[in-house]
mmCIF file with all atom_site columns, C-alpha atoms in Angstrom:
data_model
loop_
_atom_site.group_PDB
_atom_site.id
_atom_site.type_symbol
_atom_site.label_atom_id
_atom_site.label_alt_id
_atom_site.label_comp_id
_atom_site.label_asym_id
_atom_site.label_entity_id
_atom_site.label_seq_id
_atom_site.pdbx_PDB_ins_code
_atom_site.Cartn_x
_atom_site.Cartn_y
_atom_site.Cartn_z
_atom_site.occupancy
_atom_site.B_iso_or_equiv
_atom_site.pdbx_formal_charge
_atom_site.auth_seq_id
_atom_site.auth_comp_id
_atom_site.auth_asym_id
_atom_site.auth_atom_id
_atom_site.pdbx_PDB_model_num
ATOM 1   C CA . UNK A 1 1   ? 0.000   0.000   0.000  1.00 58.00 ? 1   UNK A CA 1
ATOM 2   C CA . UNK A 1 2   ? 1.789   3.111   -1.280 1.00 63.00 ? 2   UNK A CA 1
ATOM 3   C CA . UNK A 1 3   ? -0.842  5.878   -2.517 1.00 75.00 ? 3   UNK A CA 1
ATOM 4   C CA . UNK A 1 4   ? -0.964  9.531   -1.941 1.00 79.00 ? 4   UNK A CA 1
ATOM 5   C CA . UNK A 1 5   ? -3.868  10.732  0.429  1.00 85.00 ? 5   UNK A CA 1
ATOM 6   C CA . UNK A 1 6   ? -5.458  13.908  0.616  1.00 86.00 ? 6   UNK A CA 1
ATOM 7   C CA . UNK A 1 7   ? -7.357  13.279  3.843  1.00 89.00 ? 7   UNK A CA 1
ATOM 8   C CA . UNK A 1 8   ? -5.896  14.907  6.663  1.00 87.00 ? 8   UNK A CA 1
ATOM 9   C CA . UNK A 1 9   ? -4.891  17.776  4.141  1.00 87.00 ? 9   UNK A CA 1
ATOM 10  C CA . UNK A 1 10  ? -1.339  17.951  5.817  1.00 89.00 ? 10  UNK A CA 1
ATOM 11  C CA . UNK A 1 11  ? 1.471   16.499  3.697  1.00 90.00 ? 11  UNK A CA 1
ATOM 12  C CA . UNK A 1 12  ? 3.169   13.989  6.280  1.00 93.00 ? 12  UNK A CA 1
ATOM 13  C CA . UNK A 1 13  ? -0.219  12.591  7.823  1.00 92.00 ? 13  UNK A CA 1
ATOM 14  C CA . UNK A 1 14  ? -1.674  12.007  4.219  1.00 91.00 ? 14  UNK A CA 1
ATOM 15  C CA . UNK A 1 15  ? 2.131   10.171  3.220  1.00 93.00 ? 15  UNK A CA 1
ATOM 16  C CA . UNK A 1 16  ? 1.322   8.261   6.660  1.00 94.00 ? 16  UNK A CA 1
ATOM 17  C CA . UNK A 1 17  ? -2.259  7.187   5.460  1.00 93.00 ? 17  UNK A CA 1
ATOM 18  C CA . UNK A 1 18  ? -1.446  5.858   2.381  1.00 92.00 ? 18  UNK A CA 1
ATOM 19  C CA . UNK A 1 19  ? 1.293   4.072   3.085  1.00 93.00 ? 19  UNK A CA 1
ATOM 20  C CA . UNK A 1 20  ? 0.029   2.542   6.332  1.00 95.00 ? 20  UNK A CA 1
ATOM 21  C CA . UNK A 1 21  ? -2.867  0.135   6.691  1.00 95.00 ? 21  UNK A CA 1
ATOM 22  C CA . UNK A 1 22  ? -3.265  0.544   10.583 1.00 97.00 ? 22  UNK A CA 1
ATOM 23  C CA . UNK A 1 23  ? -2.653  4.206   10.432 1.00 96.00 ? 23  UNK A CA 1
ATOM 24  C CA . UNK A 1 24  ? -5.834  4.443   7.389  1.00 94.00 ? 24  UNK A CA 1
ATOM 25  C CA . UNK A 1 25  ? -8.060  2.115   9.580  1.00 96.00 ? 25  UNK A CA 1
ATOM 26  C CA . UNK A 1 26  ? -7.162  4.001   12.716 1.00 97.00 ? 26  UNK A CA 1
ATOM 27  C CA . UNK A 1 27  ? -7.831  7.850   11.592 1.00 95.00 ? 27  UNK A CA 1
ATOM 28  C CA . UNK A 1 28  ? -11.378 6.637   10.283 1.00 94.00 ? 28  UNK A CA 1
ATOM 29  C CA . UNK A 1 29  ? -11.924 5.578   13.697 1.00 95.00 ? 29  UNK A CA 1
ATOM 30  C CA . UNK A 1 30  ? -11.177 8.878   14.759 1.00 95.00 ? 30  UNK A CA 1
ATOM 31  C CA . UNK A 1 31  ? -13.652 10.436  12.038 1.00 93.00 ? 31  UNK A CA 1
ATOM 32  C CA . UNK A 1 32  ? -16.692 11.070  14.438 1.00 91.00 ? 32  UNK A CA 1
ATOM 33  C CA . UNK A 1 33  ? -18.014 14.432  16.436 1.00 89.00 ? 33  UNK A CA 1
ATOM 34  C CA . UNK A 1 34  ? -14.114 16.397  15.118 1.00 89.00 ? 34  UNK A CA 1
ATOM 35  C CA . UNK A 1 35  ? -14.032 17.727  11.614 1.00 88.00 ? 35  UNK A CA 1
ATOM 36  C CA . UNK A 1 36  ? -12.613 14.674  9.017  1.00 87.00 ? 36  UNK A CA 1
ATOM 37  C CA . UNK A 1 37  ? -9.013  16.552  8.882  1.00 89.00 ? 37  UNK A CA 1
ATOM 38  C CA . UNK A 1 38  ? -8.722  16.843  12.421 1.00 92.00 ? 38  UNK A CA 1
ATOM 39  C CA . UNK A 1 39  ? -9.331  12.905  12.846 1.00 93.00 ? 39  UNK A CA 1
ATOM 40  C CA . UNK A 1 40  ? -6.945  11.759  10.403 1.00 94.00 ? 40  UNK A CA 1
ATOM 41  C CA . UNK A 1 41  ? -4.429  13.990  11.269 1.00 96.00 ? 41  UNK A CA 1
ATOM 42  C CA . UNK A 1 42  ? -4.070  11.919  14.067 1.00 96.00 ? 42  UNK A CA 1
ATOM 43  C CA . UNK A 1 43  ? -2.423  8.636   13.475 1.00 97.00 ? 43  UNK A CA 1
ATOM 44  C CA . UNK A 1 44  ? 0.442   10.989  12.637 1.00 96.00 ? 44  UNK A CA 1
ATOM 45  C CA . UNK A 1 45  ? 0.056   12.741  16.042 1.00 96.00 ? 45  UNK A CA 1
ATOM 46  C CA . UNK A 1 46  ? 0.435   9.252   17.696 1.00 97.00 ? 46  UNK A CA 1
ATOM 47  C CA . UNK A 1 47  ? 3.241   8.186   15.795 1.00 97.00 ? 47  UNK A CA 1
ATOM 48  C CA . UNK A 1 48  ? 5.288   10.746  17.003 1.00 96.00 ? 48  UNK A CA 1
ATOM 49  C CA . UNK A 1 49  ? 4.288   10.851  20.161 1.00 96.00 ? 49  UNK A CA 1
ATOM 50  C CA . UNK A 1 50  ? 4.969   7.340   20.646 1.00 96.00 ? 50  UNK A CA 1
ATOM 51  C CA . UNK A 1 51  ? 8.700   7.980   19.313 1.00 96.00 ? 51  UNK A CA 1
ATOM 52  C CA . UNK A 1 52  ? 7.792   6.028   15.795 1.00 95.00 ? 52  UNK A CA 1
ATOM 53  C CA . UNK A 1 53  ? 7.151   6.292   12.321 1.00 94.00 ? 53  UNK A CA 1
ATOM 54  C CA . UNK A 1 54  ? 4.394   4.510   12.035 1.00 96.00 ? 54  UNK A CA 1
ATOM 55  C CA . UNK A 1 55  ? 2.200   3.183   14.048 1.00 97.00 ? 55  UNK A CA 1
ATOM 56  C CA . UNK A 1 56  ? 2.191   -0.267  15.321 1.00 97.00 ? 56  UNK A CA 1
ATOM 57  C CA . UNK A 1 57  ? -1.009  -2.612  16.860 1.00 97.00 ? 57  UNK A CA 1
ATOM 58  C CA . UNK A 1 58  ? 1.096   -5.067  18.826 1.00 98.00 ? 58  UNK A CA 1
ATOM 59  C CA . UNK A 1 59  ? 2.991   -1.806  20.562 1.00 97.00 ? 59  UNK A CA 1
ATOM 60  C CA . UNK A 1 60  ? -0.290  -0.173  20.802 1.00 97.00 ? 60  UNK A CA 1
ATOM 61  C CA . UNK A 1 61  ? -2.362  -3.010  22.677 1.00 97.00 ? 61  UNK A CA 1
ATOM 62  C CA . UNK A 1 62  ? 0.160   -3.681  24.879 1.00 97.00 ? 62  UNK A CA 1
ATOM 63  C CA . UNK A 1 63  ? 0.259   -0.271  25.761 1.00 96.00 ? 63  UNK A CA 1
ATOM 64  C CA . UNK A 1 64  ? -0.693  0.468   29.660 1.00 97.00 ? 64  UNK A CA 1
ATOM 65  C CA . UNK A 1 65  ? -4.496  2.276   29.434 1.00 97.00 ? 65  UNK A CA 1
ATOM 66  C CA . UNK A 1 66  ? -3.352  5.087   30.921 1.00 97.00 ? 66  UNK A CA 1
ATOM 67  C CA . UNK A 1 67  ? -0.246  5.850   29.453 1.00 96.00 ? 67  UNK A CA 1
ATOM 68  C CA . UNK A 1 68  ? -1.734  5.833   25.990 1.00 97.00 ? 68  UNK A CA 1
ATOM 69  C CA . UNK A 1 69  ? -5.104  8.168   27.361 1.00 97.00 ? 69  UNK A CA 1
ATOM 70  C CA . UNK A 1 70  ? -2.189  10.519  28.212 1.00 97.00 ? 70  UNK A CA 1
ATOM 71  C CA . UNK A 1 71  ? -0.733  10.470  24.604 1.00 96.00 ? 71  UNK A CA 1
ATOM 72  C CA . UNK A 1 72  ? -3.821  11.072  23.110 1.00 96.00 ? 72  UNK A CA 1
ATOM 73  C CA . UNK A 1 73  ? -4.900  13.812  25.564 1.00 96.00 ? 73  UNK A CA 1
ATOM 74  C CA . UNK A 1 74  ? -1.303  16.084  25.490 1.00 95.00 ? 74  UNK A CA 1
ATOM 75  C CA . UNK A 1 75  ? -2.043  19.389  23.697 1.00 94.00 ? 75  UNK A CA 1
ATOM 76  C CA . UNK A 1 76  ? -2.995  19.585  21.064 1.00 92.00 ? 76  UNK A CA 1
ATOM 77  C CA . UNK A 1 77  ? -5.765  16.890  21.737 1.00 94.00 ? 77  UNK A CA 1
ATOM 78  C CA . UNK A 1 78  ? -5.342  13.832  18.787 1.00 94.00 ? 78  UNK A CA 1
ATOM 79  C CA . UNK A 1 79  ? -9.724  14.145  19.496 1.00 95.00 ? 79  UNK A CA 1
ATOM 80  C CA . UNK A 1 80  ? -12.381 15.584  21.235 1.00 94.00 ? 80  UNK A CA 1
ATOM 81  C CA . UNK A 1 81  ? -12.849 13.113  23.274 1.00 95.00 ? 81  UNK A CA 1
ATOM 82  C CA . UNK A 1 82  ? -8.940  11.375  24.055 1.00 95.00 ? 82  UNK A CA 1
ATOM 83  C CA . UNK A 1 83  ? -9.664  9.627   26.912 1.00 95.00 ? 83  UNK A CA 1
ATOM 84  C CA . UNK A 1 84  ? -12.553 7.070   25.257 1.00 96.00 ? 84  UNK A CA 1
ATOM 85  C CA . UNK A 1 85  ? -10.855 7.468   21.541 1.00 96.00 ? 85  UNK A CA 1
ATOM 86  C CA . UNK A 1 86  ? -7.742  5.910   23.013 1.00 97.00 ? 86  UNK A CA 1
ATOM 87  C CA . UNK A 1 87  ? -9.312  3.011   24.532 1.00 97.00 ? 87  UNK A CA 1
ATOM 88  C CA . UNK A 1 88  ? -11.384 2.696   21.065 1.00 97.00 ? 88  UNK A CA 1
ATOM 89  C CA . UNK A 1 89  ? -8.045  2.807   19.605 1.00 97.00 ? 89  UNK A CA 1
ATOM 90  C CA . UNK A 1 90  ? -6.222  -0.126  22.000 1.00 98.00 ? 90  UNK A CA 1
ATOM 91  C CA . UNK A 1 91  ? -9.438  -2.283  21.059 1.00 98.00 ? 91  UNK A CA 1
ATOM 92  C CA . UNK A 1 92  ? -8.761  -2.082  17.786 1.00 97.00 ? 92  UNK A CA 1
ATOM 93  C CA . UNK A 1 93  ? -5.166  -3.086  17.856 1.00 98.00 ? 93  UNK A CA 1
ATOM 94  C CA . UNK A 1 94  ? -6.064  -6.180  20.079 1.00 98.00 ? 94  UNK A CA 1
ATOM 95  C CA . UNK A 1 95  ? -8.271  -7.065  17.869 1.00 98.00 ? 95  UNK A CA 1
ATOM 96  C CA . UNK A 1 96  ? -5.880  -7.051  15.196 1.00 98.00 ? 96  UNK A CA 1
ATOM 97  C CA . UNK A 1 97  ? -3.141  -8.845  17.371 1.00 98.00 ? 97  UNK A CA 1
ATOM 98  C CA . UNK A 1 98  ? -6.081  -11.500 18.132 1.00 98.00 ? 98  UNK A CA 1
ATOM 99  C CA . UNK A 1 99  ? -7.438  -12.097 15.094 1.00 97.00 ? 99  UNK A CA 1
ATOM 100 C CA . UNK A 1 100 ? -5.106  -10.787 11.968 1.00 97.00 ? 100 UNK A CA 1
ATOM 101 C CA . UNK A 1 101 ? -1.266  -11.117 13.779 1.00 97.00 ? 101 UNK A CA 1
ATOM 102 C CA . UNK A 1 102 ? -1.282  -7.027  14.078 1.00 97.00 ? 102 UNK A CA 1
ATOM 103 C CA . UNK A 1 103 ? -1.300  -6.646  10.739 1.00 97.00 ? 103 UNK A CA 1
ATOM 104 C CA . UNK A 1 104 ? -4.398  -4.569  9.836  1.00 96.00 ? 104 UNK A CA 1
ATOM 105 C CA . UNK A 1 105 ? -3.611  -4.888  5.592  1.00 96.00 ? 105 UNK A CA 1
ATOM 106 C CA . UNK A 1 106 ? -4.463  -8.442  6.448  1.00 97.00 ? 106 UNK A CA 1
ATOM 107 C CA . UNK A 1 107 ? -8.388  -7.632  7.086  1.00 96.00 ? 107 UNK A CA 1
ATOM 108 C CA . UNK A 1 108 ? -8.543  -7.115  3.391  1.00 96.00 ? 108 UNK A CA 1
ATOM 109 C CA . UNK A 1 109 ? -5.992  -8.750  1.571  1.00 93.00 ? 109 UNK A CA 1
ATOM 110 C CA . UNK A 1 110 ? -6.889  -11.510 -0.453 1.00 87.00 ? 110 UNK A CA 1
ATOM 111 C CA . UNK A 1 111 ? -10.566 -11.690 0.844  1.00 93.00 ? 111 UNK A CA 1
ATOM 112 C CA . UNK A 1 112 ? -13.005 -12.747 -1.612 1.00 90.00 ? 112 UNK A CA 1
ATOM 113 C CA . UNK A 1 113 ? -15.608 -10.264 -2.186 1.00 95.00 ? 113 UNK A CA 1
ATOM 114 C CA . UNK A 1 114 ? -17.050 -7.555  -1.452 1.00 95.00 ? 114 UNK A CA 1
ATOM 115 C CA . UNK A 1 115 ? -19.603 -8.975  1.247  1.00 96.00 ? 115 UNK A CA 1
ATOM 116 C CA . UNK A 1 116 ? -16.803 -10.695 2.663  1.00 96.00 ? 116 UNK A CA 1
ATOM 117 C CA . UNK A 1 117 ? -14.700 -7.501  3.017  1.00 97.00 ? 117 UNK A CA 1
ATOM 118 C CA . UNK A 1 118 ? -18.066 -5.123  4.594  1.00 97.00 ? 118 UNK A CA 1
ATOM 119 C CA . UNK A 1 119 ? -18.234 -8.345  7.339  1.00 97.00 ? 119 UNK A CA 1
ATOM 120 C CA . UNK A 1 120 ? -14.614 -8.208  8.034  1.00 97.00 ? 120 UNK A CA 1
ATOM 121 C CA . UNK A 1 121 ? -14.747 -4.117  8.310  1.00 97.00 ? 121 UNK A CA 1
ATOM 122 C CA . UNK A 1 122 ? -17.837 -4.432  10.402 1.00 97.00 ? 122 UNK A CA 1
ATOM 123 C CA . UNK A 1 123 ? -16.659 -6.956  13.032 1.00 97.00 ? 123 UNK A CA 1
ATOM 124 C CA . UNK A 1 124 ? -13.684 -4.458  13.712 1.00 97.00 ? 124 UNK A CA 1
ATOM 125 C CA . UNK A 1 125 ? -14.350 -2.860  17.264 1.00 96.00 ? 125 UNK A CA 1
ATOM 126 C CA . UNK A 1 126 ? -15.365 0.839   16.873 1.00 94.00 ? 126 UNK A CA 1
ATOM 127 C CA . UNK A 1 127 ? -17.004 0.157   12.988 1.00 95.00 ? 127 UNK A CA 1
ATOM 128 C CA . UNK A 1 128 ? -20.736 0.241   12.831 1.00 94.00 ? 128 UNK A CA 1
ATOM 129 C CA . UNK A 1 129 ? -22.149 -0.488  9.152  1.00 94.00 ? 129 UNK A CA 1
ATOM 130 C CA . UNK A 1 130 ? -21.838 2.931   8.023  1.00 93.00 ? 130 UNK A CA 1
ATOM 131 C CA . UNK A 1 131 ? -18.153 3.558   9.027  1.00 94.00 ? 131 UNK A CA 1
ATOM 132 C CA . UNK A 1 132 ? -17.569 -0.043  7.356  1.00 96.00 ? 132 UNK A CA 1
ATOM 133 C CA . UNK A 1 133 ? -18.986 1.292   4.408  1.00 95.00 ? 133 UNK A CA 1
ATOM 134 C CA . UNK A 1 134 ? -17.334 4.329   3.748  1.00 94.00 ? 134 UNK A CA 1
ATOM 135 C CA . UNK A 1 135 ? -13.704 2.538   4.545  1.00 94.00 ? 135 UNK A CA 1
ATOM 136 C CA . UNK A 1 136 ? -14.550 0.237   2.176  1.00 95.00 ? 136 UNK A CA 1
ATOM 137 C CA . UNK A 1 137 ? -15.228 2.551   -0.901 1.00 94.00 ? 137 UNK A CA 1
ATOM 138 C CA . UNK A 1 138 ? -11.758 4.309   -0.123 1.00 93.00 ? 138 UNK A CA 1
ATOM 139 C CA . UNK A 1 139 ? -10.427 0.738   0.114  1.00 93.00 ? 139 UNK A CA 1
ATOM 140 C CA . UNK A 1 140 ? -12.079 0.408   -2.983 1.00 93.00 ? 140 UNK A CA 1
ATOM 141 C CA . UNK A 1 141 ? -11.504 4.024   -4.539 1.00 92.00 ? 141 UNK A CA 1
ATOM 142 C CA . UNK A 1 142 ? -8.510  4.972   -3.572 1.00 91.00 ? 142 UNK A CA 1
ATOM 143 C CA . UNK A 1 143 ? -5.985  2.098   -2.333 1.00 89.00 ? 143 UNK A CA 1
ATOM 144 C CA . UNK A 1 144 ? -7.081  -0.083  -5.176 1.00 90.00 ? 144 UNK A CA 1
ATOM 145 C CA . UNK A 1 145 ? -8.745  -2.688  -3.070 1.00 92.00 ? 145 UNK A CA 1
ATOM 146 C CA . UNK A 1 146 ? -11.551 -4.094  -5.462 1.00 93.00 ? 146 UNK A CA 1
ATOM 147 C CA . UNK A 1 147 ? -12.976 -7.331  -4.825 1.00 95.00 ? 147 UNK A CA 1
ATOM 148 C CA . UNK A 1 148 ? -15.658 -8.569  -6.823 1.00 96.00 ? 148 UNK A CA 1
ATOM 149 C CA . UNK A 1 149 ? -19.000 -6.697  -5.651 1.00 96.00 ? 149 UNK A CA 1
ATOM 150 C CA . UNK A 1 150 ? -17.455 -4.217  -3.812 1.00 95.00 ? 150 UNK A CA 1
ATOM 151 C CA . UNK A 1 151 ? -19.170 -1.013  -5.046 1.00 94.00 ? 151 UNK A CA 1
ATOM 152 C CA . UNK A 1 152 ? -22.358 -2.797  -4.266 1.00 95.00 ? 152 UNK A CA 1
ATOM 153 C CA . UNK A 1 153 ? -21.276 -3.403  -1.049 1.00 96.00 ? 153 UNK A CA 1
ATOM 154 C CA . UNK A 1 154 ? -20.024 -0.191  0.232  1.00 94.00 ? 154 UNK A CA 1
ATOM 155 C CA . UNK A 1 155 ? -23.891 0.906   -0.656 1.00 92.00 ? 155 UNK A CA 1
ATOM 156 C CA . UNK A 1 156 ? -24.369 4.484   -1.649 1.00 92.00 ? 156 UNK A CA 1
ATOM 157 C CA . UNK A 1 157 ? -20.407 5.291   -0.251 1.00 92.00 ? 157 UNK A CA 1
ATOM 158 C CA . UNK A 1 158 ? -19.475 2.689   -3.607 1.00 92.00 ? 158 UNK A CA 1
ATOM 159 C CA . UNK A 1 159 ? -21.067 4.848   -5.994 1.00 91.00 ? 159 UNK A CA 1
ATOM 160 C CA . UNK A 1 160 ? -18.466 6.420   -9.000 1.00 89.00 ? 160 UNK A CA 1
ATOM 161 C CA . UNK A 1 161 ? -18.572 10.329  -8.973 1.00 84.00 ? 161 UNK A CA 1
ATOM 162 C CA . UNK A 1 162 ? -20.208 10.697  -5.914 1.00 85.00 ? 162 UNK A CA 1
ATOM 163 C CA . UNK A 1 163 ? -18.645 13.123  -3.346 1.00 86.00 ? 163 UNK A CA 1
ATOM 164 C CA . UNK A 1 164 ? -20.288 11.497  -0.128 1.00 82.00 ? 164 UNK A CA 1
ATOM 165 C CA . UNK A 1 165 ? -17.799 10.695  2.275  1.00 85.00 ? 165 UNK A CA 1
ATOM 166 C CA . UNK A 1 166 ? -13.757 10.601  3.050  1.00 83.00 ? 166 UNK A CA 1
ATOM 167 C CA . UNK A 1 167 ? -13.645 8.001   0.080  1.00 89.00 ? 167 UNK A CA 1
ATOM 168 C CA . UNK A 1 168 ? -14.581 10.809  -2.109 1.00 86.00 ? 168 UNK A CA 1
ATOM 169 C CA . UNK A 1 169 ? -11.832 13.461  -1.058 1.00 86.00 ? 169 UNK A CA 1
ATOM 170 C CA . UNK A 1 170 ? -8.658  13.737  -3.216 1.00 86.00 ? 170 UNK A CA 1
ATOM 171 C CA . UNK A 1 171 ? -7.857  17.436  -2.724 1.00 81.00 ? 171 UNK A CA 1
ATOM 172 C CA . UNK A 1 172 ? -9.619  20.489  -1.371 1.00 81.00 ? 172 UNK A CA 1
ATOM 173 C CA . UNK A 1 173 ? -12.237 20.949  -4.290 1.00 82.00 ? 173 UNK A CA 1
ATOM 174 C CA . UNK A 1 174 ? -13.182 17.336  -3.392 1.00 84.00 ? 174 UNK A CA 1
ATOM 175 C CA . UNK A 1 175 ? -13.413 18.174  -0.037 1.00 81.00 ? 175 UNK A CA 1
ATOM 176 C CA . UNK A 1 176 ? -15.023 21.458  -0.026 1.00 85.00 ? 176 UNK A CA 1
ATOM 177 C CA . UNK A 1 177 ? -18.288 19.021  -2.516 1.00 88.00 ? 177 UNK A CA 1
ATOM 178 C CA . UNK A 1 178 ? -18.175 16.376  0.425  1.00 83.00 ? 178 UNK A CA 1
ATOM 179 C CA . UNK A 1 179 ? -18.711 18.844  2.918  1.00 81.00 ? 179 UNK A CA 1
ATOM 180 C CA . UNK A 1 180 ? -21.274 20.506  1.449  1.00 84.00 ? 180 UNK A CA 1
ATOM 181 C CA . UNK A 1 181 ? -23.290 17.214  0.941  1.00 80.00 ? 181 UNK A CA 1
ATOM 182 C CA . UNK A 1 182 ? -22.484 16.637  4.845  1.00 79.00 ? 182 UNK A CA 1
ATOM 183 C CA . UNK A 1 183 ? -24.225 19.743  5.278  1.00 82.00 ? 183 UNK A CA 1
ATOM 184 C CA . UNK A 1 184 ? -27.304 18.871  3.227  1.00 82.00 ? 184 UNK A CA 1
ATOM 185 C CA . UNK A 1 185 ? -27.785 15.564  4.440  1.00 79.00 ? 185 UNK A CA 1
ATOM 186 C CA . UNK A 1 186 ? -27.476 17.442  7.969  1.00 82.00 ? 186 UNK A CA 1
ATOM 187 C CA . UNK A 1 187 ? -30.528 20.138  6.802  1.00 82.00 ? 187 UNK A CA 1
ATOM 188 C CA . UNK A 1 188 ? -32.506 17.355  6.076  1.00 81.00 ? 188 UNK A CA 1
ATOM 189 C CA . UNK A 1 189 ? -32.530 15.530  8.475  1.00 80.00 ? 189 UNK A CA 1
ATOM 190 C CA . UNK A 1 190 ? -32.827 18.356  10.878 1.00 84.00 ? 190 UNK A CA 1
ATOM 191 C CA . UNK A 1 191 ? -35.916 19.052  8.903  1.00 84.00 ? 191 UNK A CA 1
ATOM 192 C CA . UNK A 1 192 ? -37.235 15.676  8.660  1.00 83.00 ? 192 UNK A CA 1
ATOM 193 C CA . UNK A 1 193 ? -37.135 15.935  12.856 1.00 85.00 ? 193 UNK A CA 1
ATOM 194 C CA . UNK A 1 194 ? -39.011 19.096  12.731 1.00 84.00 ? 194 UNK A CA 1
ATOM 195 C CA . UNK A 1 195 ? -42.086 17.878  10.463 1.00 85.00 ? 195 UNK A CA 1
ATOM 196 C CA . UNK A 1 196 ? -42.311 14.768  12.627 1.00 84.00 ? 196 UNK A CA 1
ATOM 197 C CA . UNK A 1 197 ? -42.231 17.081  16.176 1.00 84.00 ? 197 UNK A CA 1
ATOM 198 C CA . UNK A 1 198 ? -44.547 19.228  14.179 1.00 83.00 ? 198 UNK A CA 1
ATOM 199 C CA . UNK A 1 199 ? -47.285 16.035  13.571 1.00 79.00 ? 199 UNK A CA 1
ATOM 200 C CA . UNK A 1 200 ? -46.910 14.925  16.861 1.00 68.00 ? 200 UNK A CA 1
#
């Protein structure tokens, strides 16, 4: 995996990303409640603060609690929230130690299709459906991860010229379209709340 990301919109967290399978799975764990560049700025963050260049799941789960809630929380915060990110973070890893010997390329390497890959994505700790979704349509998008079926199963996220989620983003005018669908799809749901409030 060698691929130039524009995600974190910072030159050495973007090299990071793309070259990194656990640092890619770990900054869309981060994307939630902090704006997207923000989230996958961190993995970078982590890296450096842990001394490394790159980061590493074995290292990482057999980190003390603690310790790594501290790395996450120094200033600047890697999230919003370091504290629970961090132990979101350490489940991850020891999931990957568990199950895929630490080494998170292994969740989708080789795997037969697309269903296969969205099952794999979704058992990961931290990765509802949607998340699963839209990390599979950058698998799929941008890291040239394309098992049979897997626009169809990475749902709406799959779709080709579509400017819906972090898959979508490969420089600022991306960005700047993806946000402003975020936005939208925020509006209407807001307004979809108010018309039911408004029945009731």
């Amino acid at each position: 995996m060698d691929v130039t990301l524009h995600l974190a919109q910072d030159p050495e967290a973007d090299a990071l990303l793309g070259r990194s399978p656990l640092a890619a799975l770990t900054g869309m764990l981060l994307d939630q409640q902090v704006p997207m560049e923000w989230a996958f700025k961190g993995p970078r963050t982590i890296a450096e603060r842990l001394g490394a260049d790159d980061l590493d799941a074995h290292e990482i789960a057999a980190q003390d609690p603690e310790v790594f809630a501290a790395v996450l929380s120094e200033k600047p915060a890697v999230h919003r929230y370091p504290g629970s990110m961090a132990k979101r973070i350490q489940q991850l890893c020891q999931y990957l130690v568990e199950h895929y010997d630490g080494n998170a390329e292994l969740v989708w390497k080789g795997v037969g299709d697309g269903a296969e890959l969205l099952r794999r994505l979704e058992e990961l700790p931290g990765f509802g459906r949607q998340k699963a979704q839209i990390f599979l349509a950058l698998l799929g998008k941008q890291l040239g991860v394309r098992p049979k079926g897997w626009r169809e199963a990475a749902g709406p996220y799959g779709e080709a010229k579509s400017f819906r989620s972090v898959a979508d983003i490969t420089g600022p005018e991306s960005l700047a379209k993806v946000r402003a669908h975020k936005q939208e799809m925020k509006a209407a749901a807001k307004a979809a709340k108010a018309a039911r409030s408004a029945e009731g």
